[in-house]
Amino acid sequence: MLPPAPSLRRAFSSTTKRLVGPESPSFIEIPTARLPNPVPKKQPKGILPTPKNLFPPSRPEKGTPKYIAAATLERRKPPSKPTDAETAAFQNWHLAMAEKRRQNLREGLRELKQRKEDLEKKRKDVLKKRNAERDIALQQAEAEDVRLTLPSVLSTMRLESKGLPDPRREERLKVMAERREQILKEKAEERQQLVHELYMNASNFILTEAELDKAIEEGFKESDIDPEFGRYLPLTVREMLSRNERGGLGSPEDFGAVVLDVGGALTGGKMPASRNYMATKHLYDV
């Protein structure tokens, strides 16, 4: 059984149906000019390495006939005579290939040397021409209109004063000088205080091994008071009031602090707290 024949339907319009909508710029066909190369050229990926310098300045003999002759030496010993035709053909092919390699090396060195010389000559000519044009421009006389208008233009561009006006400059400089003097004074007082503390604490420095052993024993000696049953209770308010009444103006610790302040004023520095010999340890009554 044959398949049914496809039905042919005539389109309403004589133009072919496009696959783009009316909102597309390609909906209406507009003839365009034929470009010489409409296909974009593909750019190869990657970066080419820097070519090797075959003729460095340290090897000026490269490219000379003597160097080329030494690099392409001819065969010293004649080849052995072959016994059959196949070996002779193979040997002749080897000799021809060796001669071709020598010829290619000679031609390559000569052409590369000639190209290098041409490029250097062209570069020197361009540089010489550029220097000549620069010398002509430097030695050229100034135009008449430039000579007449340049002084007035420069005078308008030149500032009359060296800087912006600052009416409060003297006042600001005076305040800054006072601030600097105050900072220097504070630094001097702090330095003097540190020197005084170093002098007062010099008597407690450990200088010998015996003093070091004594300090270690005092710092790490065992306490005779039982930690469980030797705790003291804090003072009550009544006990503190009665103690102040018995002490009069204050406790011995307060008098010791006053004495330290007076000593510091007389010696010109701050006395360390270890000099407070009037401070005593009050044991709270259990």
PDB file of C-alpha atoms in Angstrom:
ATOM      1  CA  MET A   1       0.000   0.000   0.000  1.00  0.00           C
ATOM      2  CA  LEU A   2       1.445   3.335  -1.017  1.00  0.00           C
ATOM      3  CA  PRO A   3       1.612   6.204   1.534  1.00  0.00           C
ATOM      4  CA  PRO A   4      -0.745   9.115   0.968  1.00  0.00           C
ATOM      5  CA  ALA A   5       0.660  11.965  -1.080  1.00  0.00           C
ATOM      6  CA  PRO A   6       1.489  15.114   0.872  1.00  0.00           C
ATOM      7  CA  SER A   7      -1.041  17.889   0.453  1.00  0.00           C
ATOM      8  CA  LEU A   8       0.248  21.158  -0.956  1.00  0.00           C
ATOM      9  CA  ARG A   9      -1.126  24.356   0.518  1.00  0.00           C
ATOM     10  CA  ARG A  10      -0.632  27.715  -1.080  1.00  0.00           C
ATOM     11  CA  ALA A  11       0.481  30.446   1.299  1.00  0.00           C
ATOM     12  CA  PHE A  12      -1.391  33.715   1.467  1.00  0.00           C
ATOM     13  CA  SER A  13       1.775  35.661   0.701  1.00  0.00           C
ATOM     14  CA  SER A  14       4.335  34.964  -1.964  1.00  0.00           C
ATOM     15  CA  THR A  15       7.245  35.611   0.423  1.00  0.00           C
ATOM     16  CA  THR A  16       8.787  32.822   2.426  1.00  0.00           C
ATOM     17  CA  LYS A  17       7.872  32.516   6.095  1.00  0.00           C
ATOM     18  CA  ARG A  18      10.569  34.022   8.371  1.00  0.00           C
ATOM     19  CA  LEU A  19      11.487  32.651  11.750  1.00  0.00           C
ATOM     20  CA  VAL A  20      11.704  36.084  13.416  1.00  0.00           C
ATOM     21  CA  GLY A  21       8.916  38.263  14.738  1.00  0.00           C
ATOM     22  CA  PRO A  22       7.955  41.752  13.623  1.00  0.00           C
ATOM     23  CA  GLU A  23       9.810  43.254  16.588  1.00  0.00           C
ATOM     24  CA  SER A  24      13.140  41.996  15.233  1.00  0.00           C
ATOM     25  CA  PRO A  25      15.287  44.282  13.046  1.00  0.00           C
ATOM     26  CA  SER A  26      15.744  41.338  10.645  1.00  0.00           C
ATOM     27  CA  PHE A  27      11.985  41.097   9.938  1.00  0.00           C
ATOM     28  CA  ILE A  28      12.362  43.368   6.905  1.00  0.00           C
ATOM     29  CA  GLU A  29      15.095  42.418   4.511  1.00  0.00           C
ATOM     30  CA  ILE A  30      17.400  45.306   3.612  1.00  0.00           C
ATOM     31  CA  PRO A  31      20.120  44.807   1.017  1.00  0.00           C
ATOM     32  CA  THR A  32      23.591  45.250   2.453  1.00  0.00           C
ATOM     33  CA  ALA A  33      26.907  45.969   0.772  1.00  0.00           C
ATOM     34  CA  ARG A  34      29.152  43.023   0.106  1.00  0.00           C
ATOM     35  CA  LEU A  35      32.145  43.071   2.434  1.00  0.00           C
ATOM     36  CA  PRO A  36      35.553  42.002   1.201  1.00  0.00           C
ATOM     37  CA  ASN A  37      35.989  39.585   4.109  1.00  0.00           C
ATOM     38  CA  PRO A  38      32.671  38.981   5.895  1.00  0.00           C
ATOM     39  CA  VAL A  39      34.023  36.019   7.872  1.00  0.00           C
ATOM     40  CA  PRO A  40      35.782  37.248  11.033  1.00  0.00           C
ATOM     41  CA  LYS A  41      39.333  36.138  11.453  1.00  0.00           C
ATOM     42  CA  LYS A  42      39.836  33.870  14.426  1.00  0.00           C
ATOM     43  CA  GLN A  43      42.481  35.011  16.854  1.00  0.00           C
ATOM     44  CA  PRO A  44      44.763  32.197  18.031  1.00  0.00           C
ATOM     45  CA  LYS A  45      44.769  31.634  21.782  1.00  0.00           C
ATOM     46  CA  GLY A  46      47.853  31.921  23.884  1.00  0.00           C
ATOM     47  CA  ILE A  47      50.967  34.073  23.708  1.00  0.00           C
ATOM     48  CA  LEU A  48      53.876  33.402  21.401  1.00  0.00           C
ATOM     49  CA  PRO A  49      57.237  33.018  23.160  1.00  0.00           C
ATOM     50  CA  THR A  50      59.962  35.575  22.721  1.00  0.00           C
ATOM     51  CA  PRO A  51      62.106  34.606  19.717  1.00  0.00           C
ATOM     52  CA  LYS A  52      65.678  33.643  20.419  1.00  0.00           C
ATOM     53  CA  ASN A  53      68.358  36.172  19.589  1.00  0.00           C
ATOM     54  CA  LEU A  54      70.510  34.320  17.079  1.00  0.00           C
ATOM     55  CA  PHE A  55      73.068  37.122  16.774  1.00  0.00           C
ATOM     56  CA  PRO A  56      73.763  38.478  20.267  1.00  0.00           C
ATOM     57  CA  PRO A  57      76.337  41.250  20.753  1.00  0.00           C
ATOM     58  CA  SER A  58      78.601  38.785  22.576  1.00  0.00           C
ATOM     59  CA  ARG A  59      78.893  36.642  19.405  1.00  0.00           C
ATOM     60  CA  PRO A  60      79.745  39.017  16.561  1.00  0.00           C
ATOM     61  CA  GLU A  61      81.302  36.200  14.496  1.00  0.00           C
ATOM     62  CA  LYS A  62      77.953  34.458  13.943  1.00  0.00           C
ATOM     63  CA  GLY A  63      76.733  34.829  10.390  1.00  0.00           C
ATOM     64  CA  THR A  64      80.187  35.390   8.917  1.00  0.00           C
ATOM     65  CA  PRO A  65      81.445  33.119   6.100  1.00  0.00           C
ATOM     66  CA  LYS A  66      84.045  31.603   8.455  1.00  0.00           C
ATOM     67  CA  TYR A  67      81.374  30.709  11.020  1.00  0.00           C
ATOM     68  CA  ILE A  68      79.064  29.281   8.332  1.00  0.00           C
ATOM     69  CA  ALA A  69      81.890  27.172   6.910  1.00  0.00           C
ATOM     70  CA  ALA A  70      82.736  25.831  10.379  1.00  0.00           C
ATOM     71  CA  ALA A  71      79.062  25.043  11.088  1.00  0.00           C
ATOM     72  CA  THR A  72      78.506  23.216   7.782  1.00  0.00           C
ATOM     73  CA  LEU A  73      81.565  21.050   7.367  1.00  0.00           C
ATOM     74  CA  GLU A  74      81.799  18.798   4.350  1.00  0.00           C
ATOM     75  CA  ARG A  75      82.266  15.064   4.635  1.00  0.00           C
ATOM     76  CA  ARG A  76      85.907  14.250   5.297  1.00  0.00           C
ATOM     77  CA  LYS A  77      85.998  10.574   4.341  1.00  0.00           C
ATOM     78  CA  PRO A  78      84.465   9.402   1.081  1.00  0.00           C
ATOM     79  CA  PRO A  79      81.606   6.937   1.523  1.00  0.00           C
ATOM     80  CA  SER A  80      82.262   3.254   1.016  1.00  0.00           C
ATOM     81  CA  LYS A  81      81.256   1.762  -2.287  1.00  0.00           C
ATOM     82  CA  PRO A  82      77.984  -0.144  -2.069  1.00  0.00           C
ATOM     83  CA  THR A  83      77.700  -3.741  -3.195  1.00  0.00           C
ATOM     84  CA  ASP A  84      74.235  -3.604  -4.718  1.00  0.00           C
ATOM     85  CA  ALA A  85      71.970  -1.036  -6.363  1.00  0.00           C
ATOM     86  CA  GLU A  86      69.525  -0.741  -3.433  1.00  0.00           C
ATOM     87  CA  THR A  87      72.286   0.111  -0.956  1.00  0.00           C
ATOM     88  CA  ALA A  88      73.745   2.583  -3.443  1.00  0.00           C
ATOM     89  CA  ALA A  89      70.384   4.345  -3.829  1.00  0.00           C
ATOM     90  CA  PHE A  90      69.917   4.484  -0.045  1.00  0.00           C
ATOM     91  CA  GLN A  91      73.440   5.867   0.418  1.00  0.00           C
ATOM     92  CA  ASN A  92      72.950   8.479  -2.299  1.00  0.00           C
ATOM     93  CA  TRP A  93      69.689   9.557  -0.646  1.00  0.00           C
ATOM     94  CA  HIS A  94      71.492  10.002   2.699  1.00  0.00           C
ATOM     95  CA  LEU A  95      74.244  12.040   1.057  1.00  0.00           C
ATOM     96  CA  ALA A  96      71.705  14.212  -0.745  1.00  0.00           C
ATOM     97  CA  MET A  97      69.758  14.839   2.493  1.00  0.00           C
ATOM     98  CA  ALA A  98      72.969  15.803   4.341  1.00  0.00           C
ATOM     99  CA  GLU A  99      73.943  18.204   1.568  1.00  0.00           C
ATOM    100  CA  LYS A 100      70.414  19.681   1.628  1.00  0.00           C
ATOM    101  CA  ARG A 101      70.641  20.256   5.384  1.00  0.00           C
ATOM    102  CA  ARG A 102      73.997  22.006   5.010  1.00  0.00           C
ATOM    103  CA  GLN A 103      72.632  24.165   2.210  1.00  0.00           C
ATOM    104  CA  ASN A 104      69.529  25.090   4.219  1.00  0.00           C
ATOM    105  CA  LEU A 105      71.648  26.025   7.250  1.00  0.00           C
ATOM    106  CA  ARG A 106      73.922  28.218   5.126  1.00  0.00           C
ATOM    107  CA  GLU A 107      71.031  29.999   3.449  1.00  0.00           C
ATOM    108  CA  GLY A 108      69.151  30.414   6.746  1.00  0.00           C
ATOM    109  CA  LEU A 109      72.126  31.995   8.528  1.00  0.00           C
ATOM    110  CA  ARG A 110      72.821  34.332   5.596  1.00  0.00           C
ATOM    111  CA  GLU A 111      69.195  35.454   5.293  1.00  0.00           C
ATOM    112  CA  LEU A 112      68.754  35.936   9.043  1.00  0.00           C
ATOM    113  CA  LYS A 113      71.969  37.928   9.217  1.00  0.00           C
ATOM    114  CA  GLN A 114      70.888  40.087   6.271  1.00  0.00           C
ATOM    115  CA  ARG A 115      67.429  40.650   7.774  1.00  0.00           C
ATOM    116  CA  LYS A 116      68.955  41.680  11.107  1.00  0.00           C
ATOM    117  CA  GLU A 117      71.259  44.166   9.390  1.00  0.00           C
ATOM    118  CA  ASP A 118      68.366  45.597   7.359  1.00  0.00           C
ATOM    119  CA  LEU A 119      66.214  46.044  10.472  1.00  0.00           C
ATOM    120  CA  GLU A 120      69.042  47.755  12.342  1.00  0.00           C
ATOM    121  CA  LYS A 121      69.730  50.047   9.391  1.00  0.00           C
ATOM    122  CA  LYS A 122      66.036  50.927   9.108  1.00  0.00           C
ATOM    123  CA  ARG A 123      65.809  51.613  12.832  1.00  0.00           C
ATOM    124  CA  LYS A 124      68.880  53.844  12.730  1.00  0.00           C
ATOM    125  CA  ASP A 125      67.504  55.762   9.741  1.00  0.00           C
ATOM    126  CA  VAL A 126      64.202  56.372  11.545  1.00  0.00           C
ATOM    127  CA  LEU A 127      66.012  57.528  14.674  1.00  0.00           C
ATOM    128  CA  LYS A 128      68.307  59.780  12.655  1.00  0.00           C
ATOM    129  CA  LYS A 129      65.360  61.310  10.819  1.00  0.00           C
ATOM    130  CA  ARG A 130      63.501  61.881  14.092  1.00  0.00           C
ATOM    131  CA  ASN A 131      66.523  63.575  15.676  1.00  0.00           C
ATOM    132  CA  ALA A 132      66.947  65.774  12.617  1.00  0.00           C
ATOM    133  CA  GLU A 133      63.309  66.869  12.760  1.00  0.00           C
ATOM    134  CA  ARG A 134      63.683  67.589  16.461  1.00  0.00           C
ATOM    135  CA  ASP A 135      66.805  69.703  15.888  1.00  0.00           C
ATOM    136  CA  ILE A 136      65.032  71.663  13.159  1.00  0.00           C
ATOM    137  CA  ALA A 137      62.059  72.296  15.448  1.00  0.00           C
ATOM    138  CA  LEU A 138      64.353  73.436  18.279  1.00  0.00           C
ATOM    139  CA  GLN A 139      66.385  75.745  16.081  1.00  0.00           C
ATOM    140  CA  GLN A 140      63.354  77.172  14.310  1.00  0.00           C
ATOM    141  CA  ALA A 141      62.702  80.830  15.001  1.00  0.00           C
ATOM    142  CA  GLU A 142      59.708  81.757  17.122  1.00  0.00           C
ATOM    143  CA  ALA A 143      56.624  82.845  15.215  1.00  0.00           C
ATOM    144  CA  GLU A 144      55.778  86.526  15.240  1.00  0.00           C
ATOM    145  CA  ASP A 145      52.318  86.098  16.739  1.00  0.00           C
ATOM    146  CA  VAL A 146      53.678  83.839  19.467  1.00  0.00           C
ATOM    147  CA  ARG A 147      56.462  86.310  20.252  1.00  0.00           C
ATOM    148  CA  LEU A 148      53.972  89.151  20.655  1.00  0.00           C
ATOM    149  CA  THR A 149      51.319  87.302  22.674  1.00  0.00           C
ATOM    150  CA  LEU A 150      53.404  84.930  24.834  1.00  0.00           C
ATOM    151  CA  PRO A 151      54.513  87.479  27.490  1.00  0.00           C
ATOM    152  CA  SER A 152      50.949  88.617  28.149  1.00  0.00           C
ATOM    153  CA  VAL A 153      49.707  85.018  28.372  1.00  0.00           C
ATOM    154  CA  LEU A 154      52.432  84.066  30.840  1.00  0.00           C
ATOM    155  CA  SER A 155      51.761  87.156  32.943  1.00  0.00           C
ATOM    156  CA  THR A 156      48.100  86.191  33.321  1.00  0.00           C
ATOM    157  CA  MET A 157      48.998  82.632  34.262  1.00  0.00           C
ATOM    158  CA  ARG A 158      51.549  83.701  36.888  1.00  0.00           C
ATOM    159  CA  LEU A 159      50.230  83.941  40.455  1.00  0.00           C
ATOM    160  CA  GLU A 160      50.762  87.271  42.162  1.00  0.00           C
ATOM    161  CA  SER A 161      51.104  85.784  45.655  1.00  0.00           C
ATOM    162  CA  LYS A 162      53.061  82.715  46.719  1.00  0.00           C
ATOM    163  CA  GLY A 163      50.123  81.139  48.500  1.00  0.00           C
ATOM    164  CA  LEU A 164      46.550  81.584  49.584  1.00  0.00           C
ATOM    165  CA  PRO A 165      45.838  84.324  52.138  1.00  0.00           C
ATOM    166  CA  ASP A 166      45.758  83.172  55.753  1.00  0.00           C
ATOM    167  CA  PRO A 167      44.890  85.970  58.200  1.00  0.00           C
ATOM    168  CA  ARG A 168      44.997  83.662  61.262  1.00  0.00           C
ATOM    169  CA  ARG A 169      48.395  82.229  60.480  1.00  0.00           C
ATOM    170  CA  GLU A 170      50.236  83.917  63.354  1.00  0.00           C
ATOM    171  CA  GLU A 171      47.579  82.839  65.836  1.00  0.00           C
ATOM    172  CA  ARG A 172      47.648  79.246  64.645  1.00  0.00           C
ATOM    173  CA  LEU A 173      51.454  79.147  64.795  1.00  0.00           C
ATOM    174  CA  LYS A 174      51.383  80.473  68.350  1.00  0.00           C
ATOM    175  CA  VAL A 175      48.860  77.832  69.448  1.00  0.00           C
ATOM    176  CA  MET A 176      50.863  75.100  67.773  1.00  0.00           C
ATOM    177  CA  ALA A 177      54.080  76.283  69.483  1.00  0.00           C
ATOM    178  CA  GLU A 178      52.376  76.292  72.890  1.00  0.00           C
ATOM    179  CA  ARG A 179      50.992  72.823  72.281  1.00  0.00           C
ATOM    180  CA  ARG A 180      54.451  71.572  71.328  1.00  0.00           C
ATOM    181  CA  GLU A 181      56.017  73.099  74.446  1.00  0.00           C
ATOM    182  CA  GLN A 182      53.349  71.443  76.594  1.00  0.00           C
ATOM    183  CA  ILE A 183      54.016  68.046  74.989  1.00  0.00           C
ATOM    184  CA  LEU A 184      57.771  68.410  75.497  1.00  0.00           C
ATOM    185  CA  LYS A 185      57.220  69.434  79.107  1.00  0.00           C
ATOM    186  CA  GLU A 186      55.009  66.414  79.778  1.00  0.00           C
ATOM    187  CA  LYS A 187      57.586  64.119  78.187  1.00  0.00           C
ATOM    188  CA  ALA A 188      60.363  65.627  80.321  1.00  0.00           C
ATOM    189  CA  GLU A 189      58.310  65.191  83.507  1.00  0.00           C
ATOM    190  CA  GLU A 190      57.476  61.607  82.583  1.00  0.00           C
ATOM    191  CA  ARG A 191      61.143  60.887  81.886  1.00  0.00           C
ATOM    192  CA  GLN A 192      62.137  62.458  85.197  1.00  0.00           C
ATOM    193  CA  GLN A 193      59.517  60.409  87.020  1.00  0.00           C
ATOM    194  CA  LEU A 194      60.797  57.182  85.433  1.00  0.00           C
ATOM    195  CA  VAL A 195      64.397  58.008  86.403  1.00  0.00           C
ATOM    196  CA  HIS A 196      63.289  58.777  89.983  1.00  0.00           C
ATOM    197  CA  GLU A 197      61.369  55.508  90.272  1.00  0.00           C
ATOM    198  CA  LEU A 198      64.384  53.647  88.925  1.00  0.00           C
ATOM    199  CA  TYR A 199      66.579  55.336  91.558  1.00  0.00           C
ATOM    200  CA  MET A 200      64.167  54.567  94.388  1.00  0.00           C
ATOM    201  CA  ASN A 201      63.736  50.948  93.310  1.00  0.00           C
ATOM    202  CA  ALA A 202      67.476  50.421  92.896  1.00  0.00           C
ATOM    203  CA  SER A 203      67.719  49.373  96.565  1.00  0.00           C
ATOM    204  CA  ASN A 204      65.490  46.358  95.870  1.00  0.00           C
ATOM    205  CA  PHE A 205      67.469  45.055  92.903  1.00  0.00           C
ATOM    206  CA  ILE A 206      68.866  41.540  93.146  1.00  0.00           C
ATOM    207  CA  LEU A 207      72.610  41.629  92.496  1.00  0.00           C
ATOM    208  CA  THR A 208      73.995  38.442  94.057  1.00  0.00           C
ATOM    209  CA  GLU A 209      73.042  34.784  94.147  1.00  0.00           C
ATOM    210  CA  ALA A 210      72.396  34.977  97.876  1.00  0.00           C
ATOM    211  CA  GLU A 211      69.817  37.725  97.407  1.00  0.00           C
ATOM    212  CA  LEU A 212      68.206  35.688  94.636  1.00  0.00           C
ATOM    213  CA  ASP A 213      67.946  32.610  96.888  1.00  0.00           C
ATOM    214  CA  LYS A 214      66.469  34.739  99.666  1.00  0.00           C
ATOM    215  CA  ALA A 215      63.855  36.237  97.340  1.00  0.00           C
ATOM    216  CA  ILE A 216      62.912  32.777  96.077  1.00  0.00           C
ATOM    217  CA  GLU A 217      62.502  31.461  99.629  1.00  0.00           C
ATOM    218  CA  GLU A 218      60.329  34.411 100.623  1.00  0.00           C
ATOM    219  CA  GLY A 219      58.187  34.140  97.532  1.00  0.00           C
ATOM    220  CA  PHE A 220      57.626  30.388  97.727  1.00  0.00           C
ATOM    221  CA  LYS A 221      57.670  29.740 101.475  1.00  0.00           C
ATOM    222  CA  GLU A 222      54.871  27.624 102.890  1.00  0.00           C
ATOM    223  CA  SER A 223      52.192  29.284 105.026  1.00  0.00           C
ATOM    224  CA  ASP A 224      51.797  28.141 108.636  1.00  0.00           C
ATOM    225  CA  ILE A 225      48.084  28.960 108.673  1.00  0.00           C
ATOM    226  CA  ASP A 226      45.738  26.127 107.890  1.00  0.00           C
ATOM    227  CA  PRO A 227      43.750  27.096 104.798  1.00  0.00           C
ATOM    228  CA  GLU A 228      40.641  25.457 106.141  1.00  0.00           C
ATOM    229  CA  PHE A 229      40.552  26.877 109.684  1.00  0.00           C
ATOM    230  CA  GLY A 230      42.650  29.999 109.393  1.00  0.00           C
ATOM    231  CA  ARG A 231      40.184  32.167 107.479  1.00  0.00           C
ATOM    232  CA  TYR A 232      39.214  35.524 108.929  1.00  0.00           C
ATOM    233  CA  LEU A 233      35.813  37.106 108.956  1.00  0.00           C
ATOM    234  CA  PRO A 234      35.384  40.672 107.680  1.00  0.00           C
ATOM    235  CA  LEU A 235      34.901  43.543 110.117  1.00  0.00           C
ATOM    236  CA  THR A 236      31.422  44.635 111.048  1.00  0.00           C
ATOM    237  CA  VAL A 237      30.231  48.218 110.791  1.00  0.00           C
ATOM    238  CA  ARG A 238      30.415  48.698 114.592  1.00  0.00           C
ATOM    239  CA  GLU A 239      34.001  47.451 114.665  1.00  0.00           C
ATOM    240  CA  MET A 240      35.030  49.741 111.885  1.00  0.00           C
ATOM    241  CA  LEU A 241      33.391  52.763 113.588  1.00  0.00           C
ATOM    242  CA  SER A 242      35.032  51.969 116.904  1.00  0.00           C
ATOM    243  CA  ARG A 243      38.425  51.576 115.202  1.00  0.00           C
ATOM    244  CA  ASN A 244      38.087  54.959 113.500  1.00  0.00           C
ATOM    245  CA  GLU A 245      37.164  56.545 116.821  1.00  0.00           C
ATOM    246  CA  ARG A 246      40.221  55.047 118.494  1.00  0.00           C
ATOM    247  CA  GLY A 247      42.485  55.991 115.564  1.00  0.00           C
ATOM    248  CA  GLY A 248      41.466  59.657 115.555  1.00  0.00           C
ATOM    249  CA  LEU A 249      41.965  61.226 112.159  1.00  0.00           C
ATOM    250  CA  GLY A 250      42.545  58.021 110.204  1.00  0.00           C
ATOM    251  CA  SER A 251      44.186  54.632 109.974  1.00  0.00           C
ATOM    252  CA  PRO A 252      47.951  54.086 109.718  1.00  0.00           C
ATOM    253  CA  GLU A 253      47.581  53.259 106.028  1.00  0.00           C
ATOM    254  CA  ASP A 254      46.160  56.735 105.418  1.00  0.00           C
ATOM    255  CA  PHE A 255      49.035  58.371 107.269  1.00  0.00           C
ATOM    256  CA  GLY A 256      51.463  56.268 105.272  1.00  0.00           C
ATOM    257  CA  ALA A 257      49.962  57.479 101.976  1.00  0.00           C
ATOM    258  CA  VAL A 258      50.244  61.090 103.150  1.00  0.00           C
ATOM    259  CA  VAL A 259      53.864  60.556 104.111  1.00  0.00           C
ATOM    260  CA  LEU A 260      54.566  59.095 100.646  1.00  0.00           C
ATOM    261  CA  ASP A 261      53.018  62.132  99.002  1.00  0.00           C
ATOM    262  CA  VAL A 262      55.093  64.506 101.121  1.00  0.00           C
ATOM    263  CA  GLY A 263      58.269  62.540 100.401  1.00  0.00           C
ATOM    264  CA  GLY A 264      57.559  62.609  96.677  1.00  0.00           C
ATOM    265  CA  ALA A 265      57.047  66.394  96.763  1.00  0.00           C
ATOM    266  CA  LEU A 266      60.353  66.863  98.597  1.00  0.00           C
ATOM    267  CA  THR A 267      62.402  64.523  96.417  1.00  0.00           C
ATOM    268  CA  GLY A 268      60.834  65.639  93.151  1.00  0.00           C
ATOM    269  CA  GLY A 269      59.266  62.318  92.178  1.00  0.00           C
ATOM    270  CA  LYS A 270      56.669  59.757  93.107  1.00  0.00           C
ATOM    271  CA  MET A 271      57.560  57.438  95.981  1.00  0.00           C
ATOM    272  CA  PRO A 272      56.893  53.715  95.452  1.00  0.00           C
ATOM    273  CA  ALA A 273      54.211  52.008  97.525  1.00  0.00           C
ATOM    274  CA  SER A 274      56.811  49.665  99.047  1.00  0.00           C
ATOM    275  CA  ARG A 275      58.157  52.645 101.050  1.00  0.00           C
ATOM    276  CA  ASN A 276      54.942  52.859 103.066  1.00  0.00           C
ATOM    277  CA  TYR A 277      56.366  51.463 106.312  1.00  0.00           C
ATOM    278  CA  MET A 278      53.330  52.587 108.350  1.00  0.00           C
ATOM    279  CA  ALA A 279      51.046  50.126 106.562  1.00  0.00           C
ATOM    280  CA  THR A 280      50.222  47.183 108.836  1.00  0.00           C
ATOM    281  CA  LYS A 281      48.204  44.068 108.315  1.00  0.00           C
ATOM    282  CA  HIS A 282      45.147  43.914 110.546  1.00  0.00           C
ATOM    283  CA  LEU A 283      44.007  40.464 111.369  1.00  0.00           C
ATOM    284  CA  TYR A 284      40.274  40.149 111.555  1.00  0.00           C
ATOM    285  CA  ASP A 285      38.952  38.631 114.706  1.00  0.00           C
ATOM    286  CA  VAL A 286      37.493  35.211 114.204  1.00  0.00           C
TER     287      VAL A 286
END
